[in-house]
Amino acid sequence: MLPILSLDDERFEEIVEKARKMIPNLSPDWTDYNYHDPGITIIELLAWLKELQQFHMDQIGPLHVRKYLMLLGESVRGRIPATARLTADCLEEELVLPGGSRFYASGIEFESLYSRFLQPVRIVQLISVSPFKKPDEAKRIVPGGKKIHIPVFGTRPEGGESFYIGLSKPLSPGREHRIYFSFYDDYPVKRNPVNGADTFAPLAKTKMEAFCNGRFLPVENWRDGTYQFLENGDCSFLLPETMEAGEEGLYWLRVTLLQAEYDVPPILEWIDLNEIEVSQRHTLSECLELKAQAGENRQIYLFAETCLAASGEYEIYLPESGKEDVFHRYDGPVERRSAGGTTEFCLPQLTAREGETLLLLCYESAFSGSRFIGTGNGFPLQEYETGITGLCGGGMVLLAETLEESGEWLRWEQVEDFTGSKPWDRHYTYDERTGLLCFGDCDRGMAPEGRILLAAGHTSLGQGGNVKAGTISRYEGPLKLEGVLNQEDAHGGADCETEEDCLRRLHRRLKTVERAVTYEDYETLVKRTPGLRIENVKAIPVTERKRQDGTMDETRVTLVVKPYSEDARPKPGRACLEGIMNMLEPRRMIGSKVSILLPEYIGITIFAEIETDSYYQQIQKEVGTALFNHFEERKGSFGRPVLYGTVYGIIDVLDHVTGVKSVSLNAQGSGIKRSMNGDILLPANGLAYLEEWDCMISSAG
């Protein structure tokens, strides 16, 4: 947290006395320090001004803190709804779940984020096939609604492996299908999230196919949210043709690995075909921007895929030609019909509006009386309390009526404050903690003149929505949807931030390295490379990379990188190196050059002659364990020498060892040197490992 300083920490007399004591050093000729001296009078005047400034600087309230946060690129966050993923296993028929469908964890409400096509298709069998093994050695698993553990492309994927997904029924053609994959990630080094980063270099290349007309055909519109099975996510696609039954009477999807540079093999823990993403919120009203479509006789149609559009109250607003964000309410007849998760609005008396964007306001009947926040009077600095507990600022839409022309509604924009607002800007601020809506002073931001309508808004419990796994289990709606459950905890919910919380977050952000200047910066950025697991990295000083003539290239930064892998001695592959360079290129200093060295593994062989107090049978095992533990502790230390004295001491301090006669160290690898003391000096990119050891034991008696 940023330190809280007391700026008004000196009184007037203290300031004057401090200045008077500085006179002898600054002006030895000044000898009269009495109050009648003009210089003392000036000191008193300046002391009074200084005390006044300190007092004003110390009076910093929440508004000032928010201003300073904005200057540093931060703002106080509002309430954030929790999110979760649900599974639906007990489906009897195909159905379309509209957006905004409601699920409950006891009394806590969740809503689906978007329209979702669900179908009574079960994943019956999963098969991992390698081209280097016999067909009868393929890994087969029947999910059965439980967590699984199957290497998708085997334990050592090289390319050419296939992963088959056997379905109980064919998927419907012409629909977008989604499959959710969740992977095992309990490794000592966590993978950096990709999050759509431009610097990400894929570690593999895959393709997905469906069994249609007796052969596997590539699917269409394939979107891989797992980044080639690196992290949890959705994969969506369209079928090229109608699926047909294949082996064992199942309907098959196949994912083929074309190229592979995985650091660890992807291991599937959960797969779901009917996954529903939900958010902990309660939508009171929604404002949908829909394109008008022409039907028969040029009648205008609107299509929406939400629950409120199907069952709630609604209003339609038409844009005024030539006026931005100006609408008027449509009062003509509307025919509403719902089928297959889509609600159709027909406007029979409206023509010549094809392609225009109309506003469809849908709201709950119970919210009808609370939609109007107040009535503007045109005066500056208007404030209104919403009176709605837990109303979130995100997604809020306000419309205000204008008195200039009856029936016109203006759309207003939410801002952090009115600093950049002009007199004609329709801006407002909303404080989630107090529920207060504020408008401008007519110099910075307009003032509303008519009724103020909350066109879109939702409430949330924030952190209270982070419920445990297995608690979201009830659906309320017209569809036959049973057996829903959240397999994992809901997460991400947060309450409104205070200024102090935002300052702490800013403090953490300012410590985040975004530019490569020092060696430590380069190491930090490499460890954050998207999509990679980096176990260790070291920037080698230029003094250790001298040319043959003794000169140094001071503009070059040399890095040695060890990725995490289950292999004993891993080295970064092409994709890993590409990702690291993509990460560093836009962040390095102009004129600097970056090169990456592969780790050089140095095998150490140790032979020791030791004496024990008796023929202790376990001493050889204890020596081996002690040496192994020592090399495990230092396995990530680049360039660290293997010291003769350290190895000698490790053996000498063991119980039942009375003496060490001799220790012999040998090494295999390039760039090795030996010191006069028998130490093995490694190159800057060297990593020592215990290749072999042996000992000769004799009794001291």
XYZ file of C-alpha atoms in Angstrom:
701
model
C 0.000 0.000 0.000
C 1.195 3.546 -0.690
C 2.378 5.238 2.540
C -0.005 7.769 4.086
C 2.026 10.916 4.708
C 1.140 13.792 7.006
C 1.991 16.882 4.965
C 0.844 19.415 7.590
C 3.478 18.382 10.146
C 5.070 21.785 11.003
C 3.599 24.754 12.845
C 4.319 28.384 11.950
C 6.781 28.906 14.836
C 8.678 25.728 13.922
C 9.066 26.819 10.291
C 10.367 30.275 11.330
C 12.787 28.830 13.878
C 14.106 26.265 11.380
C 14.748 29.019 8.814
C 16.435 31.252 11.436
C 18.895 28.475 12.311
C 19.915 28.157 8.642
C 20.976 31.828 8.353
C 24.563 31.493 9.749
C 25.493 28.840 7.184
C 23.818 30.521 4.232
C 24.595 34.178 5.010
C 27.307 34.737 7.649
C 27.032 38.541 7.265
C 23.427 38.471 8.491
C 23.652 39.021 12.242
C 20.360 40.662 13.251
C 17.756 37.939 13.888
C 15.240 40.143 15.717
C 11.651 40.570 14.547
C 12.195 44.149 13.398
C 14.691 42.992 10.754
C 13.114 43.088 7.228
C 14.674 39.720 6.398
C 12.980 38.101 9.380
C 9.712 39.667 8.259
C 10.096 38.048 4.829
C 10.883 34.701 6.508
C 7.686 34.974 8.544
C 5.680 35.774 5.414
C 7.099 32.763 3.573
C 6.581 30.568 6.651
C 2.920 31.589 6.748
C 2.534 30.727 3.039
C 4.297 27.390 3.574
C 2.025 26.465 6.482
C -1.012 27.425 4.397
C 0.123 25.267 1.472
C 0.851 22.321 3.756
C -2.623 22.560 5.254
C -4.302 22.522 1.844
C -2.102 19.685 0.566
C -3.027 17.582 3.588
C -6.756 17.936 2.929
C -6.978 15.182 0.292
C -10.316 13.399 0.141
C -11.675 10.523 -1.935
C -12.346 12.801 -4.912
C -8.704 13.917 -5.022
C -7.519 10.320 -4.696
C -9.675 9.312 -7.663
C -8.214 12.170 -9.703
C -4.669 11.048 -8.951
C -5.602 7.452 -9.785
C -6.949 8.584 -13.160
C -3.684 10.396 -13.891
C -1.914 7.072 -13.304
C -4.315 5.153 -15.539
C -6.424 3.507 -12.841
C -9.985 3.880 -11.615
C -11.965 2.432 -8.738
C -13.604 -0.789 -9.883
C -17.265 -1.458 -9.360
C -18.974 -4.673 -8.385
C -17.920 -7.708 -10.467
C -20.340 -10.663 -10.811
C -19.008 -14.170 -10.233
C -18.982 -16.623 -13.143
C -19.336 -20.396 -13.307
C -19.790 -23.237 -15.780
C -22.686 -25.663 -15.569
C -23.147 -29.099 -17.057
C -26.499 -30.416 -18.279
C -26.617 -34.215 -18.425
C -30.311 -35.166 -18.241
C -31.606 -33.815 -21.537
C -34.550 -35.522 -23.220
C -34.660 -33.456 -26.401
C -32.873 -30.734 -28.303
C -33.488 -27.259 -26.967
C -32.163 -23.731 -27.241
C -31.450 -22.113 -23.894
C -31.959 -18.344 -24.283
C -29.528 -15.856 -22.832
C -30.521 -14.724 -19.363
C -31.964 -18.124 -18.354
C -31.929 -18.376 -14.585
C -30.296 -20.944 -12.319
C -30.110 -20.982 -8.544
C -27.706 -21.986 -5.796
C -30.169 -21.931 -2.894
C -31.363 -18.311 -3.082
C -28.457 -16.976 -5.154
C -29.388 -16.333 -8.767
C -27.248 -16.935 -11.845
C -28.022 -16.142 -15.497
C -26.709 -17.701 -18.686
C -24.512 -15.268 -20.587
C -25.685 -16.114 -24.092
C -28.036 -18.330 -26.064
C -26.905 -21.965 -26.021
C -27.981 -24.906 -28.181
C -28.219 -28.073 -26.055
C -28.840 -31.598 -27.274
C -29.332 -35.052 -25.692
C -25.975 -36.342 -26.884
C -23.610 -38.080 -24.474
C -19.878 -38.547 -24.828
C -19.648 -42.324 -24.616
C -16.006 -43.064 -25.333
C -12.649 -41.291 -25.588
C -9.762 -42.937 -27.430
C -6.152 -41.789 -27.685
C -4.358 -43.408 -30.624
C -0.674 -43.196 -31.492
C 0.662 -44.118 -34.947
C 3.673 -45.679 -33.231
C 1.636 -48.227 -31.263
C -0.626 -51.114 -32.167
C -4.386 -50.358 -32.355
C -5.131 -52.635 -29.402
C -2.780 -50.513 -27.254
C -4.942 -47.401 -27.707
C -6.023 -45.654 -24.524
C -9.803 -45.948 -24.109
C -11.902 -44.245 -21.429
C -15.648 -44.036 -20.820
C -16.245 -40.643 -19.108
C -19.398 -41.555 -17.177
C -19.957 -38.014 -15.859
C -16.845 -38.119 -13.655
C -13.380 -36.644 -13.775
C -11.037 -38.571 -16.021
C -7.298 -38.700 -16.615
C -6.355 -39.415 -20.215
C -3.309 -38.153 -22.148
C -4.995 -36.688 -25.214
C -2.110 -37.469 -27.563
C -0.227 -39.988 -25.456
C 2.513 -39.423 -22.910
C 5.118 -38.274 -25.466
C 3.310 -36.554 -28.358
C 5.431 -36.088 -31.468
C 2.849 -35.477 -34.184
C 0.499 -37.850 -35.957
C -1.432 -38.890 -32.832
C -5.235 -38.773 -32.861
C -7.899 -38.285 -30.217
C -11.345 -39.743 -30.896
C -14.570 -38.589 -29.238
C -17.393 -41.128 -29.510
C -20.933 -39.719 -29.273
C -24.179 -41.546 -28.537
C -26.107 -39.584 -31.201
C -25.197 -37.461 -34.209
C -24.784 -33.732 -33.739
C -27.345 -31.561 -35.485
C -26.146 -30.100 -38.793
C -26.379 -26.360 -39.355
C -25.818 -25.564 -35.664
C -22.729 -24.259 -33.942
C -21.453 -26.854 -31.479
C -19.216 -26.230 -28.474
C -17.087 -28.665 -26.533
C -15.526 -27.620 -23.241
C -12.131 -29.132 -22.344
C -10.511 -28.997 -18.900
C -6.904 -30.148 -18.476
C -4.748 -31.329 -15.595
C -2.482 -28.531 -14.363
C -1.090 -29.621 -11.006
C 2.555 -29.077 -11.955
C 5.294 -27.352 -9.914
C 5.515 -24.612 -12.554
C 2.230 -23.089 -13.730
C 1.606 -22.238 -17.357
C 1.342 -18.539 -18.137
C -2.184 -17.783 -19.416
C -2.427 -16.866 -23.089
C -5.432 -14.502 -22.879
C -5.269 -13.864 -26.615
C -1.779 -12.333 -26.421
C -0.270 -11.335 -29.771
C 3.120 -12.593 -28.611
C 1.898 -16.168 -28.150
C 3.610 -18.781 -30.327
C 1.559 -22.014 -30.624
C 3.248 -25.119 -29.255
C 1.250 -27.432 -31.497
C -0.986 -27.587 -34.540
C -4.199 -29.603 -34.622
C -7.210 -30.182 -36.827
C -10.686 -31.473 -36.026
C -12.759 -33.776 -38.220
C -16.191 -35.389 -38.091
C -17.164 -38.806 -39.456
C -19.598 -38.081 -42.312
C -20.527 -40.192 -45.340
C -18.098 -42.964 -44.488
C -15.003 -40.782 -43.982
C -13.593 -38.090 -41.734
C -14.130 -34.548 -43.059
C -12.676 -31.314 -41.612
C -15.186 -29.330 -39.582
C -16.022 -25.746 -40.533
C -15.529 -22.515 -38.577
C -13.170 -24.280 -36.146
C -12.321 -21.940 -33.241
C -9.981 -23.310 -30.616
C -10.272 -21.564 -27.244
C -7.806 -24.013 -25.675
C -4.879 -22.800 -27.835
C -4.136 -26.313 -29.110
C -5.059 -28.018 -25.826
C -2.819 -25.894 -23.598
C -5.457 -24.491 -21.229
C -9.112 -24.884 -20.325
C -11.565 -23.496 -22.844
C -14.242 -24.005 -25.489
C -13.817 -25.315 -29.011
C -16.618 -24.460 -31.438
C -17.332 -25.711 -34.957
C -19.942 -26.458 -37.620
C -20.443 -29.867 -39.217
C -19.529 -30.129 -42.922
C -22.230 -32.764 -43.541
C -24.591 -35.030 -41.617
C -22.775 -37.393 -39.247
C -22.932 -41.161 -39.722
C -22.405 -43.994 -37.277
C -18.982 -45.584 -37.348
C -17.159 -48.107 -35.198
C -19.238 -49.585 -32.348
C -22.301 -47.705 -33.616
C -21.000 -44.382 -32.287
C -20.704 -41.005 -33.991
C -17.114 -39.872 -34.029
C -15.152 -36.640 -33.845
C -11.392 -36.780 -34.328
C -8.666 -34.340 -33.328
C -5.358 -34.996 -35.090
C -2.040 -33.629 -33.870
C -0.128 -32.306 -36.878
C 2.849 -30.716 -35.105
C 3.884 -30.887 -31.469
C 6.357 -29.125 -29.186
C 4.487 -29.620 -25.919
C 6.446 -29.073 -22.715
C 4.093 -31.476 -20.918
C 1.550 -33.709 -22.660
C -2.038 -32.400 -22.398
C -4.001 -34.583 -19.976
C -7.772 -34.289 -20.183
C -9.690 -34.203 -16.891
C -13.141 -33.088 -18.014
C -15.016 -32.823 -21.294
C -18.540 -31.493 -21.758
C -20.724 -31.074 -24.817
C -23.563 -29.198 -23.067
C -21.656 -26.665 -21.005
C -23.455 -23.466 -19.924
C -21.574 -20.343 -18.850
C -23.434 -18.350 -16.197
C -22.919 -15.131 -14.263
C -24.236 -14.244 -10.817
C -26.569 -11.376 -11.631
C -30.228 -10.458 -11.934
C -31.146 -8.534 -15.071
C -33.839 -5.961 -14.411
C -33.875 -4.484 -17.892
C -31.878 -4.937 -21.077
C -31.334 -2.694 -24.075
C -30.668 -4.673 -27.259
C -29.366 -3.001 -30.407
C -30.888 -5.015 -33.262
C -30.677 -4.686 -37.025
C -34.074 -4.325 -38.665
C -34.727 -7.078 -41.219
C -37.335 -6.884 -43.975
C -39.834 -9.692 -44.472
C -42.894 -10.143 -46.637
C -44.491 -6.907 -47.840
C -41.361 -5.162 -46.542
C -42.536 -5.531 -42.961
C -39.788 -5.029 -40.380
C -38.691 -7.878 -38.113
C -36.449 -7.954 -35.048
C -34.984 -11.163 -33.625
C -33.764 -11.580 -30.038
C -32.475 -14.610 -28.105
C -33.029 -13.673 -24.457
C -35.508 -14.689 -21.770
C -36.707 -11.140 -21.164
C -37.432 -10.707 -24.869
C -39.640 -13.798 -24.745
C -41.495 -13.239 -21.470
C -40.916 -9.695 -20.242
C -42.427 -6.330 -21.043
C -40.891 -4.527 -23.997
C -40.612 -1.208 -25.831
C -39.109 -0.392 -29.227
C -37.259 2.831 -29.999
C -36.506 4.037 -33.522
C -33.476 6.184 -34.406
C -34.009 9.748 -35.604
C -32.463 10.192 -39.033
C -29.457 12.496 -39.009
C -29.240 12.605 -35.206
C -26.781 10.512 -33.244
C -28.103 8.671 -30.182
C -31.548 10.257 -30.556
C -34.586 7.950 -30.577
C -38.343 8.093 -30.391
C -40.623 5.427 -29.058
C -42.528 3.261 -31.537
C -46.203 3.104 -30.565
C -47.515 1.064 -33.497
C -48.715 -2.550 -33.322
C -46.162 -5.289 -32.613
C -46.597 -9.028 -33.009
C -44.358 -11.124 -30.744
C -43.753 -14.831 -31.339
C -41.246 -17.158 -29.626
C -39.989 -20.482 -30.952
C -36.757 -22.441 -30.661
C -35.120 -19.977 -28.277
C -35.618 -17.022 -30.648
C -38.215 -14.295 -30.166
C -39.508 -12.554 -33.273
C -40.967 -9.040 -33.223
C -42.985 -8.067 -36.298
C -43.720 -4.382 -36.900
C -46.382 -4.534 -39.657
C -46.870 -0.775 -40.003
C -43.172 0.025 -40.178
C -41.443 -0.041 -43.571
C -38.283 1.380 -45.144
C -36.258 0.725 -41.967
C -34.301 -2.272 -43.225
C -30.712 -2.294 -41.997
C -31.234 0.405 -39.372
C -30.320 -0.235 -35.735
C -33.347 -0.197 -33.443
C -33.416 -0.341 -29.653
C -35.416 -3.132 -28.041
C -35.966 -2.524 -24.316
C -37.065 -5.622 -22.399
C -37.753 -5.546 -18.670
C -39.461 -7.431 -15.881
C -43.039 -6.541 -15.081
C -42.097 -6.079 -11.424
C -39.480 -3.527 -12.459
C -41.898 -1.434 -14.493
C -42.506 1.102 -11.722
C -38.798 1.531 -10.915
C -37.504 2.174 -14.426
C -37.771 5.949 -14.149
C -35.016 7.282 -11.902
C -36.370 10.805 -11.797
C -37.252 13.856 -13.879
C -34.581 16.326 -14.917
C -35.066 20.065 -14.495
C -32.260 21.396 -16.692
C -30.285 22.770 -13.733
C -26.611 21.959 -13.126
C -25.307 19.241 -10.796
C -28.421 17.096 -10.612
C -28.224 14.002 -8.410
C -30.597 11.045 -8.180
C -30.629 7.941 -6.009
C -31.473 4.795 -7.944
C -32.882 3.055 -4.886
C -31.844 -0.338 -6.324
C -29.625 -2.429 -4.038
C -26.598 -3.960 -5.760
C -27.129 -2.172 -9.095
C -23.950 -2.536 -11.177
C -22.504 0.274 -13.261
C -21.259 -2.076 -15.954
C -23.838 -2.559 -18.687
C -25.989 0.337 -17.499
C -27.821 2.310 -20.213
C -29.657 5.585 -19.549
C -32.156 7.363 -21.773
C -33.437 10.837 -20.953
C -36.423 12.584 -22.485
C -35.909 15.956 -24.118
C -38.352 18.849 -23.822
C -37.364 20.401 -27.145
C -39.426 17.959 -29.190
C -41.984 15.743 -27.549
C -41.260 12.030 -27.721
C -37.485 12.254 -28.301
C -35.161 10.278 -26.067
C -31.404 10.844 -25.810
C -28.897 8.154 -24.898
C -26.423 9.183 -22.192
C -22.893 7.885 -21.649
C -21.384 6.851 -18.322
C -17.967 8.392 -17.506
C -15.554 8.249 -14.595
C -15.838 12.009 -14.004
C -16.584 15.195 -15.916
C -12.986 16.371 -16.389
C -13.008 15.841 -20.159
C -16.689 16.597 -20.732
C -17.845 19.430 -22.981
C -21.051 21.450 -22.432
C -22.865 19.433 -25.105
C -21.751 15.979 -23.893
C -24.507 13.799 -22.450
C -22.441 12.332 -19.622
C -23.230 11.021 -16.165
C -21.402 9.284 -13.317
C -22.624 6.452 -11.128
C -21.290 5.506 -7.691
C -22.103 1.860 -7.002
C -21.434 2.163 -3.276
C -23.965 4.954 -2.734
C -26.260 4.249 -5.700
C -26.018 7.909 -6.736
C -26.400 9.168 -10.323
C -24.757 12.542 -10.974
C -24.956 14.847 -13.996
C -22.752 17.718 -15.152
C -22.759 21.430 -14.345
C -23.687 22.481 -17.926
C -20.081 23.593 -18.461
C -18.683 20.090 -18.180
C -21.537 17.811 -19.142
C -25.164 18.532 -20.020
C -28.045 18.486 -17.567
C -31.157 16.380 -18.352
C -34.477 18.146 -18.790
C -37.040 15.337 -18.898
C -37.719 11.894 -17.501
C -34.668 9.703 -16.892
C -35.132 6.054 -17.887
C -32.948 3.135 -16.781
C -32.981 1.284 -20.106
C -30.559 -1.474 -19.055
C -29.269 -2.574 -15.688
C -28.582 -5.620 -13.546
C -27.830 -6.315 -9.894
C -25.221 -8.625 -8.386
C -23.972 -9.831 -5.006
C -20.339 -9.396 -6.030
C -18.124 -11.537 -3.815
C -21.211 -13.206 -2.365
C -21.674 -15.024 -5.672
C -18.515 -17.129 -5.303
C -20.431 -20.278 -4.368
C -18.927 -23.740 -3.970
C -18.928 -26.517 -6.549
C -22.115 -28.563 -6.726
C -24.392 -25.810 -5.385
C -25.867 -24.377 -8.612
C -28.350 -27.150 -9.274
C -31.782 -25.655 -9.952
C -33.177 -24.238 -13.180
C -36.336 -22.155 -13.299
C -37.897 -21.699 -16.691
C -40.236 -23.167 -19.283
C -37.752 -25.706 -20.684
C -37.278 -29.329 -19.633
C -33.801 -28.888 -18.249
C -32.740 -31.083 -15.343
C -29.494 -32.353 -13.913
C -27.612 -29.046 -14.113
C -24.614 -28.687 -11.818
C -21.450 -26.620 -11.465
C -18.487 -28.976 -11.279
C -16.145 -26.214 -10.076
C -16.450 -23.249 -7.723
C -17.904 -20.012 -9.040
C -15.111 -17.467 -9.162
C -14.234 -13.884 -9.996
C -16.938 -12.170 -7.943
C -15.784 -9.007 -6.184
C -17.388 -6.201 -4.207
C -16.974 -2.517 -4.973
C -13.443 -1.280 -4.502
C -12.562 1.479 -2.098
C -9.947 4.095 -2.914
C -7.531 2.253 -0.608
C -8.108 -1.024 -2.470
C -7.449 0.703 -5.780
C -4.246 2.268 -4.418
C -2.999 -1.168 -3.389
C -3.808 -2.541 -6.832
C -2.019 0.416 -8.428
C 1.001 -0.225 -6.230
C 1.129 -3.825 -7.482
C 0.733 -2.724 -11.089
C 3.533 -0.184 -10.829
C 5.815 -2.988 -9.671
C 4.946 -5.058 -12.739
C 7.793 -5.071 -15.243
C 6.706 -3.911 -18.712
C 10.050 -2.818 -20.197
C 13.343 -4.672 -20.440
C 16.089 -2.428 -19.067
C 18.024 -4.391 -16.443
C 19.005 -8.042 -16.466
C 16.307 -8.680 -13.852
C 13.713 -7.138 -16.190
C 14.647 -9.555 -18.967
C 14.419 -12.524 -16.610
C 11.026 -11.416 -15.277
C 9.562 -10.908 -18.752
C 10.780 -14.289 -19.992
C 9.115 -16.005 -17.030
C 5.827 -14.302 -18.028
C 5.878 -15.416 -21.667
C 2.286 -16.384 -22.616
C 1.620 -20.096 -22.985
C 4.938 -21.290 -21.530
C 6.126 -22.913 -18.324
C 9.537 -21.415 -17.560
C 11.399 -23.151 -14.744
C 14.437 -20.884 -14.721
C 16.099 -18.135 -16.729
C 19.321 -16.205 -16.286
C 20.687 -13.150 -18.031
C 24.422 -13.638 -18.524
C 26.476 -10.487 -17.833
C 28.541 -9.213 -20.758
C 31.679 -9.672 -18.655
C 31.159 -13.437 -18.899
C 30.693 -13.364 -22.685
C 33.882 -11.714 -23.897
C 35.107 -12.120 -27.448
C 38.378 -13.854 -28.206
C 40.187 -10.518 -28.337
C 38.858 -9.582 -24.885
C 36.297 -7.008 -26.050
C 32.633 -7.102 -25.067
C 29.421 -6.476 -27.002
C 27.708 -4.238 -24.455
C 24.563 -3.907 -26.582
C 23.807 -7.626 -26.504
C 21.772 -9.329 -23.808
C 22.313 -13.078 -23.614
C 19.744 -15.257 -21.883
C 19.797 -18.917 -21.017
C 16.363 -20.490 -20.542
C 15.289 -23.769 -19.015
C 11.621 -24.612 -19.707
C 9.678 -26.831 -17.365
C 9.234 -30.354 -18.631
C 8.898 -33.876 -17.338
C 12.026 -34.730 -19.310
C 15.167 -35.018 -17.221
C 17.139 -32.413 -19.186
C 14.776 -30.215 -21.238
C 15.805 -27.602 -23.778
C 13.586 -24.911 -25.327
C 12.170 -25.789 -28.742
C 11.481 -23.606 -31.747
C 8.038 -22.490 -30.569
C 9.348 -21.729 -27.088
C 12.180 -19.578 -28.457
C 9.797 -17.820 -30.835
C 7.401 -17.005 -28.009
C 10.210 -15.595 -25.856
C 11.520 -13.405 -28.668
C 7.974 -12.210 -29.414
C 7.660 -11.254 -25.757
C 10.960 -9.358 -25.599
C 11.026 -7.661 -29.008
C 8.512 -4.854 -28.293
C 9.870 -4.379 -24.753
C 13.625 -4.239 -25.230
C 15.548 -0.984 -25.356
C 16.239 0.507 -28.782
C 19.661 -0.562 -29.992
C 19.871 -3.625 -27.773
C 20.124 -7.134 -29.175
C 18.834 -10.320 -27.583
C 20.169 -13.823 -28.024
C 19.150 -17.022 -26.270
C 21.483 -19.850 -25.306
C 20.330 -23.409 -24.799
C 21.204 -24.921 -21.427
C 24.306 -27.113 -21.444
C 23.835 -30.115 -19.181
C 27.034 -31.270 -17.501
C 27.067 -34.825 -16.164
C 29.046 -35.173 -12.932
C 30.635 -38.478 -11.893
C 31.718 -38.830 -8.251
C 33.884 -41.498 -6.654
C 34.713 -41.398 -2.958
C 36.737 -43.505 -0.517
C 35.290 -43.287 2.980
C 35.807 -44.819 6.401
C 32.960 -45.794 8.720
C 32.889 -46.688 12.415
C 31.634 -50.155 11.506
C 30.456 -52.080 8.509
C 27.249 -50.070 8.468
C 25.116 -51.564 5.698
C 23.072 -48.446 4.908
C 25.971 -46.021 4.483
C 26.200 -46.426 0.708
C 22.490 -45.649 0.336
C 22.806 -42.591 2.587
C 25.740 -41.252 0.584
C 23.776 -41.604 -2.639
C 20.714 -39.899 -1.132
C 22.775 -36.976 0.174
C 24.481 -36.426 -3.193
C 21.198 -36.730 -5.080
C 19.494 -34.169 -2.802
C 22.375 -31.744 -3.260
C 22.164 -31.836 -7.044
C 18.354 -31.579 -6.924
C 18.625 -28.362 -4.902
C 21.007 -26.784 -7.383
C 19.489 -28.115 -10.620
C 18.216 -24.698 -11.720
C 21.413 -22.754 -10.994
C 23.107 -21.814 -14.263
C 26.899 -21.639 -14.188
C 27.178 -22.662 -10.534
C 30.443 -24.559 -10.053
C 30.614 -27.987 -8.457
C 32.925 -27.439 -5.488
C 35.209 -30.190 -4.312
C 34.918 -28.995 -0.712
C 31.126 -29.019 -0.798
C 30.954 -32.612 -2.037
C 33.603 -33.617 0.514
C 31.625 -31.973 3.315
C 28.311 -33.553 2.311
C 29.834 -37.010 2.721
C 31.944 -36.174 5.771
C 29.024 -34.955 7.950
C 26.973 -38.120 7.492
C 26.392 -40.290 10.540
C 28.721 -43.288 10.895
C 31.270 -41.678 8.533
C 34.523 -41.267 10.452
C 36.588 -39.942 7.578
C 36.844 -39.310 3.854
C 40.068 -40.541 2.297
C 39.516 -39.094 -1.166
C 36.910 -37.654 -3.524
C 37.198 -37.729 -7.299
C 35.076 -35.421 -9.502
C 34.755 -35.893 -13.243
C 32.528 -34.080 -15.730
C 31.264 -34.557 -19.270
C 30.171 -31.639 -21.431
C 31.486 -28.632 -23.318
C 32.974 -25.492 -21.801
C 34.179 -27.193 -18.603
C 37.212 -25.944 -16.658
C 38.951 -27.127 -13.518
C 40.382 -25.043 -10.721
C 43.513 -25.715 -8.706
C 41.329 -26.956 -5.831
C 39.670 -29.608 -7.949
C 36.447 -27.654 -8.446
C 34.559 -28.105 -11.712
C 33.794 -24.727 -13.294
C 30.775 -24.695 -15.573
C 30.062 -22.427 -18.538
C 27.568 -19.596 -17.989
C 24.753 -21.722 -19.442
C 25.848 -24.916 -17.706
C 23.635 -27.008 -15.434
C 25.219 -29.803 -13.435
C 23.451 -33.080 -12.775
C 24.562 -36.241 -11.010
C 25.225 -38.773 -13.737
C 26.958 -41.496 -11.735
C 28.486 -42.042 -8.319
C 30.218 -44.789 -6.400
C 32.119 -45.178 -3.158
C 34.581 -47.558 -1.550
C 33.856 -48.188 2.109
C 36.325 -49.370 4.696
C 36.027 -49.786 8.442
C 37.973 -47.493 10.720
C 38.376 -50.345 13.198
